Tab-separated table of C-alpha atoms in Angstrom:
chain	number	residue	atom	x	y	z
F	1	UNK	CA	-187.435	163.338	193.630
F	2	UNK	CA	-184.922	164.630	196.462
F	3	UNK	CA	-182.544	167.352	195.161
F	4	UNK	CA	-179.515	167.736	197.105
F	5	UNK	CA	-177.695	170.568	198.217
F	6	UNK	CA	-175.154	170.507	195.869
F	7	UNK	CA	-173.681	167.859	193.449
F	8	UNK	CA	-171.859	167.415	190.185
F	9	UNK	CA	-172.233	165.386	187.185
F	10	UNK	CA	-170.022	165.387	183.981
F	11	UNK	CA	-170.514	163.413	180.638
F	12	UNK	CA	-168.652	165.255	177.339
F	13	UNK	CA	-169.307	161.671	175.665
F	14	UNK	CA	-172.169	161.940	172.323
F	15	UNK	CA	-173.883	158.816	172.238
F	16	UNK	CA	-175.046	157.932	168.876
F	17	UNK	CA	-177.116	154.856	169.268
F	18	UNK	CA	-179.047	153.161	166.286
F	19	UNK	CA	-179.243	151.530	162.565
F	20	UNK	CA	-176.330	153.271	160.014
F	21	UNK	CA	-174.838	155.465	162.564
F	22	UNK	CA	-171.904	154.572	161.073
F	23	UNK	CA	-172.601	156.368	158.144
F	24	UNK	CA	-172.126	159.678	160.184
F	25	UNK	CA	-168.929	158.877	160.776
F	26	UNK	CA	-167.578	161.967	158.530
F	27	UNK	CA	-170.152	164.697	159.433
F	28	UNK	CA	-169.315	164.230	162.718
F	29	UNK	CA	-165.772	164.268	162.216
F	30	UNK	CA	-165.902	166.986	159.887
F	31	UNK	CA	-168.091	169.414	162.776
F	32	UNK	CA	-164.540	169.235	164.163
F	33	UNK	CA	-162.978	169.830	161.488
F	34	UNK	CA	-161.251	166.721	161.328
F	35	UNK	CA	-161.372	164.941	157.656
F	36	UNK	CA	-158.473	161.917	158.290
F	37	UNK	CA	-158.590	159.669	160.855
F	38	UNK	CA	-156.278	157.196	161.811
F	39	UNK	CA	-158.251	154.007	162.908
F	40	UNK	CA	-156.899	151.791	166.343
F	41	UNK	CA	-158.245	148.220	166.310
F	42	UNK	CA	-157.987	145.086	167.601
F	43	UNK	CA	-155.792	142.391	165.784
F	44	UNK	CA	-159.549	139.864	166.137
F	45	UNK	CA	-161.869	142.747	165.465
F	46	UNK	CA	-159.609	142.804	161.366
F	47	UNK	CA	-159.701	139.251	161.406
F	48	UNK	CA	-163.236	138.461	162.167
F	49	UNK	CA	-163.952	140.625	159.397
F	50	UNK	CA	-165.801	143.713	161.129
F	51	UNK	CA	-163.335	146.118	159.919
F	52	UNK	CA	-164.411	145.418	156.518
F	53	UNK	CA	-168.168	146.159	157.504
F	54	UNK	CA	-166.978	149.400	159.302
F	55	UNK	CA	-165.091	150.624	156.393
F	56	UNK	CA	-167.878	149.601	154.168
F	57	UNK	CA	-170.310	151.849	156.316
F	58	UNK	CA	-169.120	154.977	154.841
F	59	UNK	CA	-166.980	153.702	151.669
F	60	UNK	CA	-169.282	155.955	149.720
F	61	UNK	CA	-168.679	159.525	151.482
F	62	UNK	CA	-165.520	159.948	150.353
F	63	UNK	CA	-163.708	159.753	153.483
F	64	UNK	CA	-160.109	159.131	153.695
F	65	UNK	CA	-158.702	156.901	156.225
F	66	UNK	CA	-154.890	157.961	157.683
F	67	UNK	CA	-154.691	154.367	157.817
F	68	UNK	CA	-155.472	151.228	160.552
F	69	UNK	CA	-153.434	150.171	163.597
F	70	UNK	CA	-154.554	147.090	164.356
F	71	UNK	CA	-151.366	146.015	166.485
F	72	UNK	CA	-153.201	146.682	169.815
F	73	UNK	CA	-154.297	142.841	171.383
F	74	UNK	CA	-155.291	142.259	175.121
F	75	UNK	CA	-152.860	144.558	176.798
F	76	UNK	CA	-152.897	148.602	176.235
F	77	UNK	CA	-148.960	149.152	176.356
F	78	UNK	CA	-147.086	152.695	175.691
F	79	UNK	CA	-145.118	150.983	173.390
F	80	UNK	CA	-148.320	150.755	171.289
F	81	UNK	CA	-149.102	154.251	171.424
F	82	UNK	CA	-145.544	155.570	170.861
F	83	UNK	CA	-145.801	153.358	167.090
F	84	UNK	CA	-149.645	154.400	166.568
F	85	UNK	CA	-147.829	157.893	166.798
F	86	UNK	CA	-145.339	157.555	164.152
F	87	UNK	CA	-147.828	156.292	161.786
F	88	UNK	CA	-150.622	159.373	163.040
F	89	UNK	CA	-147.991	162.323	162.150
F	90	UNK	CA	-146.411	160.475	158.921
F	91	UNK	CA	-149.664	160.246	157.113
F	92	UNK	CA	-151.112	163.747	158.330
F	93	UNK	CA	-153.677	162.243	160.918
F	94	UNK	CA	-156.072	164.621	162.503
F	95	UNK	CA	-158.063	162.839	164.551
F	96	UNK	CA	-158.404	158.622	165.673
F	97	UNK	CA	-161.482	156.148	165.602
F	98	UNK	CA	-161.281	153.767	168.159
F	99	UNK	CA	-162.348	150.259	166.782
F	100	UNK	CA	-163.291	147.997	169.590
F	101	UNK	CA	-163.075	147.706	173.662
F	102	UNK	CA	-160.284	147.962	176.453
F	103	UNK	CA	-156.700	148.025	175.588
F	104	UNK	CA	-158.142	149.659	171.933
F	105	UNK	CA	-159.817	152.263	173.640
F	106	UNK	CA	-156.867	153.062	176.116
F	107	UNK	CA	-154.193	153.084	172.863
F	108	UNK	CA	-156.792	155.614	171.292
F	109	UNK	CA	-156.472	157.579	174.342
F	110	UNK	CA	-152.774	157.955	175.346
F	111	UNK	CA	-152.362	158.398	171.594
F	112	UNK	CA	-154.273	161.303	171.864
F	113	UNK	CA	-152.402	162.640	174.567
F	114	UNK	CA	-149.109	162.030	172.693
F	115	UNK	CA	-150.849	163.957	169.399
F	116	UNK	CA	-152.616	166.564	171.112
F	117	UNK	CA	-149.725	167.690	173.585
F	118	UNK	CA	-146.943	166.856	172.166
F	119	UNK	CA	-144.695	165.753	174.941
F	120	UNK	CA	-143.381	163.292	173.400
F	121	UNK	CA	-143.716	160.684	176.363
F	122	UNK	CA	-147.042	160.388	178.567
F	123	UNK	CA	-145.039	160.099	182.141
F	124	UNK	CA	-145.939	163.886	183.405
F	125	UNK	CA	-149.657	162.876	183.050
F	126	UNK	CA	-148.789	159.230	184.285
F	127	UNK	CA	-147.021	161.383	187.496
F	128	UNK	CA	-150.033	163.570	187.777
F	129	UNK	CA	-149.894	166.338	185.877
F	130	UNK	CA	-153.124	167.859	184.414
F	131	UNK	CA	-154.164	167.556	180.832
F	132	UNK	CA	-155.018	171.208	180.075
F	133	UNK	CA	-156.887	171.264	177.349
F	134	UNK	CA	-159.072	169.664	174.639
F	135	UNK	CA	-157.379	166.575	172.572
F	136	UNK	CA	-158.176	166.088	168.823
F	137	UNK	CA	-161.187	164.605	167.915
F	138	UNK	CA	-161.604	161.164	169.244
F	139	UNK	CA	-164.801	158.684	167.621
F	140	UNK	CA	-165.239	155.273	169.952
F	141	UNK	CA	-167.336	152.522	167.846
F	142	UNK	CA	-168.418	149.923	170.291
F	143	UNK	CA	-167.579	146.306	168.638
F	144	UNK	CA	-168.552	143.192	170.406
F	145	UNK	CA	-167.903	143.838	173.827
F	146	UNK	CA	-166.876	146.722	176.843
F	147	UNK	CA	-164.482	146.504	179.368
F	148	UNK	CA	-166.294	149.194	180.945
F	149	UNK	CA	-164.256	152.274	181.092
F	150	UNK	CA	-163.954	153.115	176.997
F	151	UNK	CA	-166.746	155.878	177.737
F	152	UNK	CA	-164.986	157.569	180.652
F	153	UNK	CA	-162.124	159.866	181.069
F	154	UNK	CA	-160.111	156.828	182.324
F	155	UNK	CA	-157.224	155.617	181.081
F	156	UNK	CA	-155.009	152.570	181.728
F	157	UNK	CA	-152.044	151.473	180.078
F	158	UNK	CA	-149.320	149.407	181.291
F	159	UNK	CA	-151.132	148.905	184.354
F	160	UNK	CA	-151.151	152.561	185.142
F	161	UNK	CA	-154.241	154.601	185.265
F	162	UNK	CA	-154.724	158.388	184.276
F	163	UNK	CA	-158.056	160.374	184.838
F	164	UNK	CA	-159.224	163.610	183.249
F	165	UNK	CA	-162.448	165.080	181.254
F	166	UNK	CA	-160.387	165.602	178.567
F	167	UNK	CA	-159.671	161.994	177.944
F	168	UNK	CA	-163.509	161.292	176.978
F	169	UNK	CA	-164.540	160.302	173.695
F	170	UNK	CA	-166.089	162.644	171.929
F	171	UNK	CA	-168.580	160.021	170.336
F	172	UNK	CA	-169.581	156.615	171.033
F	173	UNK	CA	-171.309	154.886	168.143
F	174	UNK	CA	-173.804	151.776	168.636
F	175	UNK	CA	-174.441	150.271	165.463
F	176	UNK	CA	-176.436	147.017	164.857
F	177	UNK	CA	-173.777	145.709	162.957
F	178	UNK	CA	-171.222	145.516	165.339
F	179	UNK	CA	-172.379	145.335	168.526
F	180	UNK	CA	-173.612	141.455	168.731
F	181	UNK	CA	-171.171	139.714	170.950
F	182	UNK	CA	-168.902	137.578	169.578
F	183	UNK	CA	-169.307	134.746	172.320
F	184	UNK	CA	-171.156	134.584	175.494
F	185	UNK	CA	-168.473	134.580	177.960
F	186	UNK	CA	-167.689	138.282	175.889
F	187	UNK	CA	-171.105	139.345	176.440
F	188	UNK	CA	-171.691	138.037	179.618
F	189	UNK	CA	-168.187	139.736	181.356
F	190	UNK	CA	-169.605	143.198	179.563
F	191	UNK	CA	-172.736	142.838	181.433
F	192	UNK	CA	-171.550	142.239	184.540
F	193	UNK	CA	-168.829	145.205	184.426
F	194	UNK	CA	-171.779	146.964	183.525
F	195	UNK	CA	-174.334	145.638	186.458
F	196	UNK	CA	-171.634	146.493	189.110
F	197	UNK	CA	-170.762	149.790	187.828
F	198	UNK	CA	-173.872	150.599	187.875
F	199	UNK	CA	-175.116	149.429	191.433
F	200	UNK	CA	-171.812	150.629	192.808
F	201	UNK	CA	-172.924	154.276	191.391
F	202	UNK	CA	-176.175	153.916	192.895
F	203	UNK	CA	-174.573	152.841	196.731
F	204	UNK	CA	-173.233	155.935	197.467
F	205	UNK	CA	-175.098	158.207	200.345
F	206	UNK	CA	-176.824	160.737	198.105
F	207	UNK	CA	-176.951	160.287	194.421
F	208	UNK	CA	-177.680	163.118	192.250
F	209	UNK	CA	-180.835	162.914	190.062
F	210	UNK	CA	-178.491	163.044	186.743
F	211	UNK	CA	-176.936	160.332	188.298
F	212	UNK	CA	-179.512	158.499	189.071
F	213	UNK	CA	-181.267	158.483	185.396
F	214	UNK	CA	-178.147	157.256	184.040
F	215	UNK	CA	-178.394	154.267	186.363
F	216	UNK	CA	-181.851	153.447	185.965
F	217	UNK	CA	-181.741	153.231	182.390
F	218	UNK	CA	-178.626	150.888	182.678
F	219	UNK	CA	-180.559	148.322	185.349
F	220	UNK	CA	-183.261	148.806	182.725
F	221	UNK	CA	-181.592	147.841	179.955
F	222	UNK	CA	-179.510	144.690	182.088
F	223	UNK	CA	-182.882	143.899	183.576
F	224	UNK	CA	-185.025	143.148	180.777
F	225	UNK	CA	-181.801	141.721	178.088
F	226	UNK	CA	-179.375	140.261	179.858
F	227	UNK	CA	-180.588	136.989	179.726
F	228	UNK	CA	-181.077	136.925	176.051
F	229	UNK	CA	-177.443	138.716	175.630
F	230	UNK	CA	-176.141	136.715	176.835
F	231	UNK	CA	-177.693	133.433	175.913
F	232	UNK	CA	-177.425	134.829	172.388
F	233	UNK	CA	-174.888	137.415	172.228
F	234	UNK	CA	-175.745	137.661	167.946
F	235	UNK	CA	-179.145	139.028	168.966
F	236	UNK	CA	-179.051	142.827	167.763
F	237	UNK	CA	-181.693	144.063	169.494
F	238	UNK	CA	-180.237	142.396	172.687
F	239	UNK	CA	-176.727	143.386	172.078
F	240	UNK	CA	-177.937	146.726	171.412
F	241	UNK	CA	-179.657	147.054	174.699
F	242	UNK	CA	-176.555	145.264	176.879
F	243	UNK	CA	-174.325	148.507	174.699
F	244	UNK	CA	-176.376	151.031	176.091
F	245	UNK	CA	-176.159	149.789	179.091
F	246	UNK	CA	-172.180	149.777	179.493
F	247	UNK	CA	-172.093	153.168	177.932
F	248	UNK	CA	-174.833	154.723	180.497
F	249	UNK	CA	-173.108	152.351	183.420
F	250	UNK	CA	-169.531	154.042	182.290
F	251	UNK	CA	-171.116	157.601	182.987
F	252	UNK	CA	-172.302	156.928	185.852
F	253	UNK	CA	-169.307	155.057	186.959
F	254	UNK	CA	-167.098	158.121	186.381
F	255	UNK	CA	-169.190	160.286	188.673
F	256	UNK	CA	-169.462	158.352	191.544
F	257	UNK	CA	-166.546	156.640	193.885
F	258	UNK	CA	-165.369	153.188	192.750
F	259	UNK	CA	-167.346	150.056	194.328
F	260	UNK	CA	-165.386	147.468	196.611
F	261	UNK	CA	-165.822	144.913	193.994
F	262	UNK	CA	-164.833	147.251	191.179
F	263	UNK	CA	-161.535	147.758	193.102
F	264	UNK	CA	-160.855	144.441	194.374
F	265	UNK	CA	-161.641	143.212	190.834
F	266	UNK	CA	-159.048	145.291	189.096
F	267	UNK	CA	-156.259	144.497	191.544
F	268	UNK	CA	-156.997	140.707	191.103
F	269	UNK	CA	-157.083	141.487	187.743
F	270	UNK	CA	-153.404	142.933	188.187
F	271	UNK	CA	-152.158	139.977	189.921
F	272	UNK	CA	-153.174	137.374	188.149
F	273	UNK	CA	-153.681	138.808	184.213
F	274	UNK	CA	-157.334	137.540	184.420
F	275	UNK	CA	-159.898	140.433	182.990
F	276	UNK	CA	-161.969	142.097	185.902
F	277	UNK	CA	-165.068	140.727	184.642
F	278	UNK	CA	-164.502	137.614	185.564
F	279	UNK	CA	-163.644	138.832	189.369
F	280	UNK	CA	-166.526	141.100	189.651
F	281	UNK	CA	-169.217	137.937	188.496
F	282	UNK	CA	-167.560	135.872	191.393
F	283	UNK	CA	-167.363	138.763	193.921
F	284	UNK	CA	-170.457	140.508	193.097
F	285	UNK	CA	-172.588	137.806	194.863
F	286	UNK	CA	-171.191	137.540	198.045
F	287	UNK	CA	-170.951	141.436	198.096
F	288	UNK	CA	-174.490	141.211	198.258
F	289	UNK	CA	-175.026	138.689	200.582
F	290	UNK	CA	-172.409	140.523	202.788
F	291	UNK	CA	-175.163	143.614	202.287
F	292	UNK	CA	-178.099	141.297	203.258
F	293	UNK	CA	-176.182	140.156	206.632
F	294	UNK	CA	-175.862	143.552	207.884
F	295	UNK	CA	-179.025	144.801	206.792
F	296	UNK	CA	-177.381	147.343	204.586
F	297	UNK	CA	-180.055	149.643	202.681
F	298	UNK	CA	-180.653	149.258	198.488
F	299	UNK	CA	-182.222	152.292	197.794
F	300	UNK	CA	-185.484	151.823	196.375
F	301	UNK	CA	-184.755	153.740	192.716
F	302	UNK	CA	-182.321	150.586	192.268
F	303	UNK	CA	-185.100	147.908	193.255
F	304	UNK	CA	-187.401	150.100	190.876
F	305	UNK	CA	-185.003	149.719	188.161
F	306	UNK	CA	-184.087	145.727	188.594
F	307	UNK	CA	-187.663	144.698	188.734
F	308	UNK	CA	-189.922	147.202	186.906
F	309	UNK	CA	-192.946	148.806	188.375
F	310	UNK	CA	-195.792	146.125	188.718
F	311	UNK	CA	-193.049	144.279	191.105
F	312	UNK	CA	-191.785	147.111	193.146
F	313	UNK	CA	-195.286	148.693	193.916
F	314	UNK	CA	-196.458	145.337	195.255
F	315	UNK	CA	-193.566	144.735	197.631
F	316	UNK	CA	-193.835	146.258	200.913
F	317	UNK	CA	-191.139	148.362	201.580
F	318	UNK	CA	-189.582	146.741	204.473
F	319	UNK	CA	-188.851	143.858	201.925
F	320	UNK	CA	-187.607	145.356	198.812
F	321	UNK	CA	-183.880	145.337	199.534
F	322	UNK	CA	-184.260	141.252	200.137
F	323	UNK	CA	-186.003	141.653	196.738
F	324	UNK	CA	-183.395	144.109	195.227
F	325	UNK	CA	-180.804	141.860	195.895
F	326	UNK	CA	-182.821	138.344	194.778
F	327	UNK	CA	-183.154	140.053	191.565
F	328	UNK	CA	-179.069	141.027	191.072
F	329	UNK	CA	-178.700	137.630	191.721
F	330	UNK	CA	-181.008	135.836	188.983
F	331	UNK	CA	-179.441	138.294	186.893
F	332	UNK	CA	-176.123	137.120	187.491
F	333	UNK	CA	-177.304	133.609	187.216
F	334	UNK	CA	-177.807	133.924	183.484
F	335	UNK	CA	-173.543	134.162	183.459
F	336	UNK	CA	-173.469	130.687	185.023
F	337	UNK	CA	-172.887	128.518	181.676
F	338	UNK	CA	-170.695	131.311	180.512
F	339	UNK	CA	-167.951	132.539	183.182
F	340	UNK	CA	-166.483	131.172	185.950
F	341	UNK	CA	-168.092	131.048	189.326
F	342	UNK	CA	-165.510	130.739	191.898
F	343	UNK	CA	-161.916	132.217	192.705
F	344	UNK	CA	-160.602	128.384	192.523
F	345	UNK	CA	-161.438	128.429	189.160
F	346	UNK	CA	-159.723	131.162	188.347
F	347	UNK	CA	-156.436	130.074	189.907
F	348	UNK	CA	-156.036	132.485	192.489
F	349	UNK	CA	-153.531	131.968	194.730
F	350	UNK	CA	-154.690	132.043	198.577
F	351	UNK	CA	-151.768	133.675	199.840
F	352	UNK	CA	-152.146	137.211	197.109
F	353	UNK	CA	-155.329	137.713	198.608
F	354	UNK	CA	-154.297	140.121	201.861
F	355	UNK	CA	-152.475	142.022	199.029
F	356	UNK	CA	-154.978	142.563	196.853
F	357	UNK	CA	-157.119	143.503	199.673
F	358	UNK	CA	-154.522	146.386	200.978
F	359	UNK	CA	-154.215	147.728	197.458
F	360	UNK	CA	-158.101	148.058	197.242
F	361	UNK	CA	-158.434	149.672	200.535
F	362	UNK	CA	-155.749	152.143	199.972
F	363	UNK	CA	-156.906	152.679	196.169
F	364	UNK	CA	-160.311	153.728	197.792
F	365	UNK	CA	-158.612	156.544	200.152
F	366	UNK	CA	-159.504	153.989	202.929
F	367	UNK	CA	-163.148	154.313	202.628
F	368	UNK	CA	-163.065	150.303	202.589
F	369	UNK	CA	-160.943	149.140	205.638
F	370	UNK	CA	-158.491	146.561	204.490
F	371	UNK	CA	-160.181	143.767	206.588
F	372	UNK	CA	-163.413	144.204	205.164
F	373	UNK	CA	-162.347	143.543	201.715
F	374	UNK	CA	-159.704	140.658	202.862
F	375	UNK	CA	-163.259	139.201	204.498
F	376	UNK	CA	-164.655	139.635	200.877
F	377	UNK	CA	-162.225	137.984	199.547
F	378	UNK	CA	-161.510	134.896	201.545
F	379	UNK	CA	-165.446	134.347	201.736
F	380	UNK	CA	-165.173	134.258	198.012
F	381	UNK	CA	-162.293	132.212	197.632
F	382	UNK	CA	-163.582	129.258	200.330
F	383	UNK	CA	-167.249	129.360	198.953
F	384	UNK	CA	-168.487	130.207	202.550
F	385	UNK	CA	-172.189	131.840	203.047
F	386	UNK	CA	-172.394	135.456	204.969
């Protein structure tokens, strides 16, 4: 394995990943010395009854809970954060549990900047100033589904998006019990967040070898349960697998530069208030045929990692990115029943397209010309082959 010259790689996230991890919810706490947690959940994750089985977990341990927010729906606002405050200083908080994905995970955050710096308002950090220092003791428990950024140091709330180490979780937590999907167009848009953060990691010119284990074991992972995930998001061991993968996908995402479809995605997303997802498993494909038409390069650790040894050692090497790219493509063929597979369907209007395309090109520092993701896009939204 090639070592480069120099490179970087940063991951403060714990992953705790397993049966009645759950139950470790206080030790871990308490090695911060953190004993009452305010909880931020979804308004679904309460009503389909999985706060009960979280709370159940560690009912025992004599724990005590600052109390739930459960406010927090499909969009992460300020607003949110600014009343999860009030609550987190009235009842002597010390540290928050994030219950869910997305907007719950982006309330936890900015929360935690309002707690742990006590500004008072998060614009500074929204403007650009640093966080300088470490924020109270922050627990994410994966339930159902990722949006794939909870286990990064991003943060976006009313459509704005802050970046720092600082704004890690301290823990992720995996547990059997909640990570089944509730539906397959859940588990099916975590996947494919996951399978493009993870090949967009693994495009750049020289990966770094902590990089590249991270990625591997997220192909892996996509590779060999996708299919089932998604066919049967209430599979545990499954589900289980597809989790690891967005959590090892997130690192790796956060140490490399953001994909074309990752960007494009999440300006579409901005437009139209359609989840990225669902843009990334109708761009994804014609990414990769764009890729195959100019006889762009996938390295052969990625090939290695979609297909699995037996299948990569028998291709000659002239032919494994045709295979590489065959085999993101069955993968993304298991998502057919379950999401969207055109722009059309997804009502997006023909004429937002050369703006979404500008806004990805300049959100990328230009390293994607403007006219090669407006190409992406209109060969997306006409359906036309590379």
């Amino acid at each position: 394995m090639h070592i480069p010259d120099y490179y970087e790689f940063f991951n403060h996230l714990k992953i705790m990943s397993g049966k009645r991890v759950l139950e470790s919810i206080p030790s871990e706490l308490a090695s911060y010395d953190a004993y009452k947690p305010l909880v931020i959940a979804d308004k679904s994750i309460t009503e389909s009854g999985l706060v009960k089985k979280f709370i159940t977990a560690f009912a025992d341990t004599g724990m005590t809970l600052g109390g739930i927010y459960d406010e927090v729906r499909d969009y992460a606002g300020i607003s949110l954060a600014l009343n999860a405050e009030v609550i987190f200083r009235e009842r002597g908080c010390d540290s928050i549990i994030a219950l869910g994905s997305g907007p719950v995970v982006d309330v936890a955050k900015a929360l935690n900047v309002l707690v742990s710096e006590n500004s008072g308002t998060l614009q500074p950090y929204m403007d650009g100033a640093p966080i300088g220092k470490h924020l109270k003791p922050l627990i994410y428990v994966y339930a159902c589904c990722s949006m794939g950024l909870e286990a990064t140091g991003y943060l976006s709330i009313d459509n704005r998006v802050m970046k720092s180490d600082f704004l890690f979780p301290d823990v992720i937590m995996i547990d059997p019990r909640l990570a089944p999907g509730c539906c397959p167009p859940c588990a099916a848009e975590s996947a494919v967040i996951a399978l493009d953060h993870a090949l967009g990691a693994g495009a750049g010119p020289e990966p770094s070898p902590m990089l590249d284990a991270y990625i591997h074991a997220a192909l892996r992972f996509l590779a060999e349960n996708m299919k089932k995930g998604v066919k049967k998001p209430g599979d545990k061991a499954a589900s289980m697998a597809l989790a690891n993968a967005s959590a090892m996908a997130a690192v790796a995402f956060y140490n490399s530069k953001p994909g074309m479809v990752h960007l494009l995605a999440v300006e579409l997303a901005r437009i139209t208030g359609t989840s990225a997802g669902r843009f990334m498993r109708v761009l994804l494909p014609y990414r990769m045929a764009y890729m195959l038409s100019k006889k762009m390069k996938i390295r052969d650790e990625l090939y290695l990692a979609l297909a699995g040894f037996d299948a990569y050692s028998s291709t000659p090497e002239g032919e494994r990115t045709r295979k590489g790219i065959e085999a993101v493509l069955d993968l993304l063929n298991t998502t057919k029943k379950a999401l969207p597979q055109t722009m059309k369907e997804l009502n997006v209007p023909r004429h937002q397209l050369k703006n979404a395309a500008e806004a990805a090109s300049a959100a990328s520092g230009k390293f994607f010309t403007a006219a090669d993701c407006l190409s992406l896009l209109e060969h997306a939204w006409e359906g036309k082959a590379y």
